[in-house]
mmCIF file of C-alpha atoms in Angstrom:
data_model
loop_
_atom_site.group_PDB
_atom_site.id
_atom_site.type_symbol
_atom_site.label_atom_id
_atom_site.label_comp_id
_atom_site.label_asym_id
_atom_site.label_seq_id
_atom_site.Cartn_x
_atom_site.Cartn_y
_atom_site.Cartn_z
ATOM 1 C CA UNK A 1 0.015 0.011 0.001
ATOM 2 C CA UNK A 2 1.350 3.503 -0.803
ATOM 3 C CA UNK A 3 2.311 5.935 1.893
ATOM 4 C CA UNK A 4 0.653 9.333 2.388
ATOM 5 C CA UNK A 5 2.467 12.527 3.360
ATOM 6 C CA UNK A 6 1.644 16.154 4.056
ATOM 7 C CA UNK A 7 4.326 18.412 2.513
ATOM 8 C CA UNK A 8 4.701 21.775 4.259
ATOM 9 C CA UNK A 9 5.210 24.971 2.312
ATOM 10 C CA UNK A 10 7.020 28.066 3.594
ATOM 11 C CA UNK A 11 4.899 30.722 1.852
ATOM 12 C CA UNK A 12 1.751 31.221 -0.197
ATOM 13 C CA UNK A 13 3.722 32.014 -3.370
ATOM 14 C CA UNK A 14 5.478 28.662 -3.296
ATOM 15 C CA UNK A 15 2.151 26.920 -2.672
ATOM 16 C CA UNK A 16 0.577 28.541 -5.713
ATOM 17 C CA UNK A 17 3.539 27.562 -7.914
ATOM 18 C CA UNK A 18 3.374 23.969 -6.673
ATOM 19 C CA UNK A 19 -0.354 23.752 -7.494
ATOM 20 C CA UNK A 20 -0.009 25.477 -10.820
ATOM 21 C CA UNK A 21 2.732 23.160 -12.091
ATOM 22 C CA UNK A 22 1.813 19.964 -10.227
ATOM 23 C CA UNK A 23 5.270 19.957 -8.648
ATOM 24 C CA UNK A 24 6.786 19.658 -5.193
ATOM 25 C CA UNK A 25 10.311 20.971 -4.795
ATOM 26 C CA UNK A 26 12.838 20.492 -2.011
ATOM 27 C CA UNK A 27 15.960 22.422 -1.180
ATOM 28 C CA UNK A 28 19.661 21.628 -1.515
ATOM 29 C CA UNK A 29 19.815 20.606 2.156
ATOM 30 C CA UNK A 30 19.848 17.318 4.065
ATOM 31 C CA UNK A 31 16.153 17.872 4.897
ATOM 32 C CA UNK A 32 15.375 18.343 1.207
ATOM 33 C CA UNK A 33 17.299 15.223 0.252
ATOM 34 C CA UNK A 34 15.639 13.251 3.062
ATOM 35 C CA UNK A 35 12.178 14.222 1.768
ATOM 36 C CA UNK A 36 13.147 13.352 -1.826
ATOM 37 C CA UNK A 37 14.312 9.904 -0.681
ATOM 38 C CA UNK A 38 11.486 9.311 1.740
ATOM 39 C CA UNK A 39 8.604 9.821 -0.723
ATOM 40 C CA UNK A 40 8.422 7.262 -3.513
ATOM 41 C CA UNK A 41 6.767 7.197 -6.889
ATOM 42 C CA UNK A 42 3.278 5.852 -6.265
ATOM 43 C CA UNK A 43 2.918 7.531 -2.886
ATOM 44 C CA UNK A 44 0.371 10.277 -2.227
ATOM 45 C CA UNK A 45 0.857 13.786 -0.907
ATOM 46 C CA UNK A 46 -1.176 16.879 0.065
ATOM 47 C CA UNK A 47 0.159 20.405 0.554
ATOM 48 C CA UNK A 48 0.111 21.921 4.012
ATOM 49 C CA UNK A 49 0.143 25.723 4.423
ATOM 50 C CA UNK A 50 -1.549 28.188 6.749
ATOM 51 C CA UNK A 51 -3.090 25.372 8.865
ATOM 52 C CA UNK A 52 -4.944 24.137 5.777
ATOM 53 C CA UNK A 53 -4.527 21.015 3.659
ATOM 54 C CA UNK A 54 -4.780 21.335 -0.110
ATOM 55 C CA UNK A 55 -5.593 18.589 -2.631
ATOM 56 C CA UNK A 56 -4.562 14.988 -3.000
ATOM 57 C CA UNK A 57 -1.797 14.132 -5.495
ATOM 58 C CA UNK A 58 -0.149 10.910 -6.602
ATOM 59 C CA UNK A 59 3.604 11.033 -7.135
ATOM 60 C CA UNK A 60 4.284 10.043 -10.777
ATOM 61 C CA UNK A 61 7.974 10.975 -11.078
ATOM 62 C CA UNK A 62 11.116 12.071 -9.198
ATOM 63 C CA UNK A 63 13.934 14.172 -10.679
ATOM 64 C CA UNK A 64 17.037 15.909 -9.348
ATOM 65 C CA UNK A 65 18.245 18.828 -11.535
ATOM 66 C CA UNK A 66 21.753 20.246 -11.853
ATOM 67 C CA UNK A 67 22.136 24.005 -11.681
ATOM 68 C CA UNK A 68 18.621 24.213 -10.211
ATOM 69 C CA UNK A 69 19.218 27.704 -8.822
ATOM 70 C CA UNK A 70 18.637 28.900 -12.388
ATOM 71 C CA UNK A 71 15.522 26.873 -12.999
ATOM 72 C CA UNK A 72 11.859 27.922 -12.559
ATOM 73 C CA UNK A 73 9.385 27.985 -10.988
ATOM 74 C CA UNK A 74 10.719 28.778 -7.494
ATOM 75 C CA UNK A 75 13.235 31.574 -6.898
ATOM 76 C CA UNK A 76 16.360 30.912 -4.832
ATOM 77 C CA UNK A 77 16.399 32.067 -1.240
ATOM 78 C CA UNK A 78 19.414 33.758 0.308
ATOM 79 C CA UNK A 79 19.568 34.199 4.105
ATOM 80 C CA UNK A 80 21.492 36.731 6.174
ATOM 81 C CA UNK A 81 24.153 34.163 6.711
ATOM 82 C CA UNK A 82 24.861 34.346 2.988
ATOM 83 C CA UNK A 83 23.737 30.788 2.401
ATOM 84 C CA UNK A 84 21.504 30.264 -0.638
ATOM 85 C CA UNK A 85 18.873 27.587 -0.986
ATOM 86 C CA UNK A 86 17.285 26.448 -4.208
ATOM 87 C CA UNK A 87 15.202 23.448 -5.311
ATOM 88 C CA UNK A 88 17.054 20.655 -7.129
ATOM 89 C CA UNK A 89 14.879 17.813 -5.797
ATOM 90 C CA UNK A 90 11.448 17.621 -7.387
ATOM 91 C CA UNK A 91 8.415 15.390 -7.440
ATOM 92 C CA UNK A 92 6.024 15.337 -10.384
ATOM 93 C CA UNK A 93 2.426 15.029 -9.261
ATOM 94 C CA UNK A 94 -0.890 13.936 -10.682
ATOM 95 C CA UNK A 95 -3.864 15.718 -9.133
ATOM 96 C CA UNK A 96 -6.408 13.152 -7.893
ATOM 97 C CA UNK A 97 -8.762 15.125 -5.687
ATOM 98 C CA UNK A 98 -9.394 18.832 -5.117
ATOM 99 C CA UNK A 99 -10.069 20.134 -1.598
ATOM 100 C CA UNK A 100 -9.109 22.880 0.768
ATOM 101 C CA UNK A 101 -9.639 21.808 4.392
ATOM 102 C CA UNK A 102 -8.572 23.118 7.782
ATOM 103 C CA UNK A 103 -6.090 21.074 9.878
ATOM 104 C CA UNK A 104 -8.493 21.240 12.795
ATOM 105 C CA UNK A 105 -10.731 18.591 11.199
ATOM 106 C CA UNK A 106 -10.564 15.405 13.259
ATOM 107 C CA UNK A 107 -9.592 13.502 10.100
ATOM 108 C CA UNK A 108 -6.194 15.175 10.292
ATOM 109 C CA UNK A 109 -5.704 14.608 14.011
ATOM 110 C CA UNK A 110 -2.707 12.260 13.598
ATOM 111 C CA UNK A 111 -0.637 14.868 11.765
ATOM 112 C CA UNK A 112 -2.073 17.831 13.731
ATOM 113 C CA UNK A 113 -0.763 16.298 16.946
ATOM 114 C CA UNK A 114 2.699 16.066 15.459
ATOM 115 C CA UNK A 115 2.497 19.729 14.420
ATOM 116 C CA UNK A 116 1.244 20.882 17.791
ATOM 117 C CA UNK A 117 3.870 19.038 19.811
ATOM 118 C CA UNK A 118 6.665 20.236 17.480
ATOM 119 C CA UNK A 119 5.486 23.837 17.727
ATOM 120 C CA UNK A 120 4.963 24.426 13.999
ATOM 121 C CA UNK A 121 6.123 23.531 10.522
ATOM 122 C CA UNK A 122 9.802 22.991 11.121
ATOM 123 C CA UNK A 123 9.819 19.887 8.966
ATOM 124 C CA UNK A 124 9.565 19.416 5.235
ATOM 125 C CA UNK A 125 7.022 16.606 5.425
ATOM 126 C CA UNK A 126 4.853 14.621 7.798
ATOM 127 C CA UNK A 127 3.850 11.031 7.157
ATOM 128 C CA UNK A 128 0.186 10.342 7.949
ATOM 129 C CA UNK A 129 -1.349 7.038 8.914
ATOM 130 C CA UNK A 130 -3.591 4.751 6.898
ATOM 131 C CA UNK A 131 -6.807 6.131 8.441
ATOM 132 C CA UNK A 132 -5.882 9.685 7.436
ATOM 133 C CA UNK A 133 -5.296 8.549 3.839
ATOM 134 C CA UNK A 134 -8.675 6.801 3.753
ATOM 135 C CA UNK A 135 -10.346 10.003 5.045
ATOM 136 C CA UNK A 136 -8.743 12.331 2.492
ATOM 137 C CA UNK A 137 -9.588 9.924 -0.323
ATOM 138 C CA UNK A 138 -13.225 10.913 0.242
ATOM 139 C CA UNK A 139 -12.721 14.682 0.645
ATOM 140 C CA UNK A 140 -13.564 17.261 -1.992
ATOM 141 C CA UNK A 141 -14.144 16.186 -5.561
ATOM 142 C CA UNK A 142 -12.162 13.943 -7.954
ATOM 143 C CA UNK A 143 -10.088 15.659 -10.611
ATOM 144 C CA UNK A 144 -10.569 14.095 -14.042
ATOM 145 C CA UNK A 145 -8.626 16.417 -16.363
ATOM 146 C CA UNK A 146 -5.043 15.853 -17.486
ATOM 147 C CA UNK A 147 -2.376 17.273 -15.193
ATOM 148 C CA UNK A 148 0.048 19.680 -16.936
ATOM 149 C CA UNK A 149 3.717 20.040 -16.122
ATOM 150 C CA UNK A 150 6.499 22.544 -16.452
ATOM 151 C CA UNK A 151 8.861 21.466 -19.269
ATOM 152 C CA UNK A 152 12.540 21.990 -18.453
ATOM 153 C CA UNK A 153 15.502 21.381 -20.726
ATOM 154 C CA UNK A 154 17.947 20.751 -17.931
ATOM 155 C CA UNK A 155 20.529 18.151 -16.945
ATOM 156 C CA UNK A 156 19.539 15.694 -14.233
ATOM 157 C CA UNK A 157 21.543 13.641 -11.739
ATOM 158 C CA UNK A 158 21.014 10.879 -9.185
ATOM 159 C CA UNK A 159 21.950 12.070 -5.694
ATOM 160 C CA UNK A 160 24.543 9.920 -3.942
ATOM 161 C CA UNK A 161 25.471 9.188 -0.321
ATOM 162 C CA UNK A 162 29.076 9.247 0.864
ATOM 163 C CA UNK A 163 30.634 8.038 4.125
ATOM 164 C CA UNK A 164 33.557 10.437 4.279
ATOM 165 C CA UNK A 165 32.832 14.106 4.797
ATOM 166 C CA UNK A 166 35.601 15.212 2.441
ATOM 167 C CA UNK A 167 33.723 13.433 -0.381
ATOM 168 C CA UNK A 168 30.563 15.549 0.100
ATOM 169 C CA UNK A 169 29.683 17.958 -2.749
ATOM 170 C CA UNK A 170 26.151 19.270 -2.167
ATOM 171 C CA UNK A 171 23.656 18.795 -3.742
ATOM 172 C CA UNK A 172 24.961 15.850 -5.732
ATOM 173 C CA UNK A 173 26.720 14.020 -2.879
ATOM 174 C CA UNK A 174 25.659 14.165 0.758
ATOM 175 C CA UNK A 175 27.414 12.757 3.802
ATOM 176 C CA UNK A 176 25.503 9.924 5.455
ATOM 177 C CA UNK A 177 23.378 11.160 8.367
ATOM 178 C CA UNK A 178 20.738 9.871 10.717
ATOM 179 C CA UNK A 179 17.809 11.202 8.684
ATOM 180 C CA UNK A 180 18.859 9.032 5.740
ATOM 181 C CA UNK A 181 19.250 5.983 7.995
ATOM 182 C CA UNK A 182 15.783 6.574 9.515
ATOM 183 C CA UNK A 183 14.227 6.558 6.030
ATOM 184 C CA UNK A 184 16.054 3.399 5.006
ATOM 185 C CA UNK A 185 15.171 1.537 8.188
ATOM 186 C CA UNK A 186 11.496 2.568 7.946
ATOM 187 C CA UNK A 187 11.288 0.959 4.522
ATOM 188 C CA UNK A 188 13.136 -2.243 5.498
ATOM 189 C CA UNK A 189 11.951 -2.917 9.057
ATOM 190 C CA UNK A 190 8.612 -4.493 8.287
ATOM 191 C CA UNK A 191 10.038 -7.038 5.830
ATOM 192 C CA UNK A 192 12.968 -7.997 8.016
ATOM 193 C CA UNK A 193 12.892 -7.837 11.801
ATOM 194 C CA UNK A 194 9.363 -6.734 12.709
ATOM 195 C CA UNK A 195 8.227 -10.333 13.144
ATOM 196 C CA UNK A 196 11.201 -10.937 15.504
ATOM 197 C CA UNK A 197 10.238 -7.816 17.468
ATOM 198 C CA UNK A 198 6.610 -8.902 17.836
ATOM 199 C CA UNK A 199 7.683 -12.311 19.055
ATOM 200 C CA UNK A 200 10.138 -10.726 21.517
ATOM 201 C CA UNK A 201 7.351 -8.665 23.049
ATOM 202 C CA UNK A 202 4.808 -11.510 22.987
ATOM 203 C CA UNK A 203 2.537 -9.945 20.360
ATOM 204 C CA UNK A 204 0.615 -12.525 18.325
ATOM 205 C CA UNK A 205 -0.403 -10.237 15.453
ATOM 206 C CA UNK A 206 1.088 -10.574 11.964
ATOM 207 C CA UNK A 207 3.564 -7.906 10.796
ATOM 208 C CA UNK A 208 1.131 -7.161 7.956
ATOM 209 C CA UNK A 209 -1.383 -5.867 10.482
ATOM 210 C CA UNK A 210 0.991 -3.038 11.395
ATOM 211 C CA UNK A 211 2.061 0.162 9.645
ATOM 212 C CA UNK A 212 5.574 1.562 10.011
ATOM 213 C CA UNK A 213 5.476 5.343 10.053
ATOM 214 C CA UNK A 214 7.995 8.159 10.211
ATOM 215 C CA UNK A 215 8.753 10.477 13.147
ATOM 216 C CA UNK A 216 6.130 10.704 15.892
ATOM 217 C CA UNK A 217 6.174 13.775 18.118
ATOM 218 C CA UNK A 218 5.791 13.227 21.887
ATOM 219 C CA UNK A 219 5.487 15.705 24.795
ATOM 220 C CA UNK A 220 9.182 15.323 25.607
ATOM 221 C CA UNK A 221 10.774 14.592 22.216
ATOM 222 C CA UNK A 222 9.954 12.367 19.303
ATOM 223 C CA UNK A 223 10.381 8.747 18.230
ATOM 224 C CA UNK A 224 12.224 8.246 14.957
ATOM 225 C CA UNK A 225 9.837 5.483 13.792
ATOM 226 C CA UNK A 226 6.325 4.768 15.038
ATOM 227 C CA UNK A 227 4.725 1.364 14.532
ATOM 228 C CA UNK A 228 1.029 0.719 15.222
ATOM 229 C CA UNK A 229 -1.878 -1.429 14.166
ATOM 230 C CA UNK A 230 -3.488 -0.216 10.918
ATOM 231 C CA UNK A 231 -6.959 -1.236 12.054
ATOM 232 C CA UNK A 232 -7.093 -1.378 15.888
ATOM 233 C CA UNK A 233 -10.066 -2.961 17.579
ATOM 234 C CA UNK A 234 -10.893 -1.483 21.034
ATOM 235 C CA UNK A 235 -7.167 -0.945 21.772
ATOM 236 C CA UNK A 236 -4.063 -0.316 19.755
ATOM 237 C CA UNK A 237 -0.543 -1.750 19.971
ATOM 238 C CA UNK A 238 2.406 0.581 19.621
ATOM 239 C CA UNK A 239 6.121 0.039 19.153
ATOM 240 C CA UNK A 240 8.449 3.026 19.167
ATOM 241 C CA UNK A 241 11.829 2.907 17.512
ATOM 242 C CA UNK A 242 14.952 5.053 17.820
ATOM 243 C CA UNK A 243 17.698 5.034 15.160
ATOM 244 C CA UNK A 244 21.398 5.862 15.832
ATOM 245 C CA UNK A 245 24.105 5.930 13.193
ATOM 246 C CA UNK A 246 26.817 5.058 15.730
ATOM 247 C CA UNK A 247 26.951 3.346 19.124
ATOM 248 C CA UNK A 248 23.847 3.217 21.330
ATOM 249 C CA UNK A 249 24.440 4.158 24.979
ATOM 250 C CA UNK A 250 22.539 3.553 28.198
ATOM 251 C CA UNK A 251 20.995 7.057 27.943
ATOM 252 C CA UNK A 252 19.421 6.098 24.585
ATOM 253 C CA UNK A 253 17.708 3.125 26.263
ATOM 254 C CA UNK A 254 16.455 5.288 29.079
ATOM 255 C CA UNK A 255 15.108 7.885 26.630
ATOM 256 C CA UNK A 256 13.318 5.247 24.578
ATOM 257 C CA UNK A 257 11.829 3.712 27.767
ATOM 258 C CA UNK A 258 10.388 7.122 28.696
ATOM 259 C CA UNK A 259 8.807 7.401 25.252
ATOM 260 C CA UNK A 260 7.088 4.003 25.613
ATOM 261 C CA UNK A 261 5.819 4.888 29.080
ATOM 262 C CA UNK A 262 3.949 7.875 27.591
ATOM 263 C CA UNK A 263 1.698 5.401 25.733
ATOM 264 C CA UNK A 264 0.962 3.323 28.850
ATOM 265 C CA UNK A 265 -0.242 -0.232 28.433
ATOM 266 C CA UNK A 266 -0.783 0.137 24.676
ATOM 267 C CA UNK A 267 2.981 0.457 24.092
ATOM 268 C CA UNK A 268 4.272 -3.077 23.889
ATOM 269 C CA UNK A 269 7.923 -2.053 23.750
ATOM 270 C CA UNK A 270 10.711 -0.062 22.135
ATOM 271 C CA UNK A 271 13.220 -0.902 19.407
ATOM 272 C CA UNK A 272 16.724 0.634 19.432
ATOM 273 C CA UNK A 273 18.578 0.386 16.130
ATOM 274 C CA UNK A 274 22.271 1.225 16.038
ATOM 275 C CA UNK A 275 25.565 0.214 14.467
ATOM 276 C CA UNK A 276 26.822 -1.102 17.801
ATOM 277 C CA UNK A 277 25.828 -1.115 21.461
ATOM 278 C CA UNK A 278 27.545 -0.168 24.684
ATOM 279 C CA UNK A 279 27.897 -3.207 26.961
ATOM 280 C CA UNK A 280 26.120 -1.251 29.661
ATOM 281 C CA UNK A 281 23.188 -0.287 27.415
ATOM 282 C CA UNK A 282 20.828 -3.215 27.879
ATOM 283 C CA UNK A 283 19.309 -4.554 31.017
ATOM 284 C CA UNK A 284 15.724 -3.881 29.992
ATOM 285 C CA UNK A 285 13.249 -6.468 28.696
ATOM 286 C CA UNK A 286 11.049 -3.713 27.165
ATOM 287 C CA UNK A 287 13.735 -2.551 24.737
ATOM 288 C CA UNK A 288 14.918 -4.714 21.791
ATOM 289 C CA UNK A 289 18.368 -3.935 20.374
ATOM 290 C CA UNK A 290 18.759 -4.301 16.639
ATOM 291 C CA UNK A 291 22.070 -3.866 14.827
ATOM 292 C CA UNK A 292 22.232 -2.367 11.353
ATOM 293 C CA UNK A 293 24.978 -2.603 8.775
ATOM 294 C CA UNK A 294 25.428 -2.251 4.999
ATOM 295 C CA UNK A 295 26.560 -5.479 3.418
ATOM 296 C CA UNK A 296 29.726 -4.984 1.320
ATOM 297 C CA UNK A 297 30.014 -1.276 2.135
ATOM 298 C CA UNK A 298 33.157 0.535 0.946
ATOM 299 C CA UNK A 299 33.437 3.692 3.059
ATOM 300 C CA UNK A 300 35.430 5.405 0.280
ATOM 301 C CA UNK A 301 32.730 4.807 -2.353
ATOM 302 C CA UNK A 302 29.453 6.597 -3.089
ATOM 303 C CA UNK A 303 26.036 5.019 -3.263
ATOM 304 C CA UNK A 304 22.520 5.725 -4.456
ATOM 305 C CA UNK A 305 19.638 5.510 -2.023
ATOM 306 C CA UNK A 306 18.371 2.386 -3.782
ATOM 307 C CA UNK A 307 21.747 0.689 -3.456
ATOM 308 C CA UNK A 308 21.911 1.372 0.253
ATOM 309 C CA UNK A 309 18.375 0.104 0.709
ATOM 310 C CA UNK A 310 19.354 -3.208 -0.929
ATOM 311 C CA UNK A 311 22.556 -3.395 1.150
ATOM 312 C CA UNK A 312 20.934 -2.613 4.512
ATOM 313 C CA UNK A 313 20.806 -5.500 6.958
ATOM 314 C CA UNK A 314 18.947 -5.481 10.307
ATOM 315 C CA UNK A 315 19.695 -8.161 12.907
ATOM 316 C CA UNK A 316 18.497 -8.646 16.445
ATOM 317 C CA UNK A 317 21.460 -8.133 18.760
ATOM 318 C CA UNK A 318 22.173 -11.200 20.904
#
């Protein structure tokens, strides 16, 4: 099943350009790259601006452009620091439904809670749950005309990930960071170690009954990955996961335990994913350690997102 995201816009002008050209654009930053990687062709998005949600689109293409600071439709943005942002990472969209709805509708409560606890729009995108997607699929009216697109005669590239900082050349090559690992793990977890996690916590549901979602805001922080039943009956079952690129420490376990406690009895446990673990980290039956690694990784080489996704391995730490 495709994922559904709300993509946040910084100003009304950018929103109008996105809607006019059926495009979503993301900046030459790690957050922009993360969003570009996180949303796949076939997923669905809506635009979020001014506490309102606009339209339902299906992603039909993804392109990264060279020299995008010179390309329409969005102008570059230069801050007082002198740093300039532009929009090399773009999604081509097909308009499926037209609507303009306030975020205060209960149908958007899953994403609205994330926004409220985070204090605003300081994220490029928010993944919504299955129920939210079902709800928006009935909002407004279907769009039956052909979607039109901005034609650009420009060179494209495939963004790469590097594991040595000196090899980074933004926006074509980015140093590997936790946001990228979070996205990779989210897409691999269900097909690999989720069954092991459910067995560890004594949950008799099938992995297919759960959805694996992106960041979930909490009163005292946020979980990197949020796992819950797609169709709960009377009660839900939650697993919260934290992702660390390096070594997990005892403080990471304690933080994750606090997050699970916020959900009370419906939280069946926490999952801590890291490259390695401190020997003092685990003395807690409610936290499952899972080690990640990339099979055959050459730290001097560069990789596409798809290559890393295929190389990623997740194993329960014993």
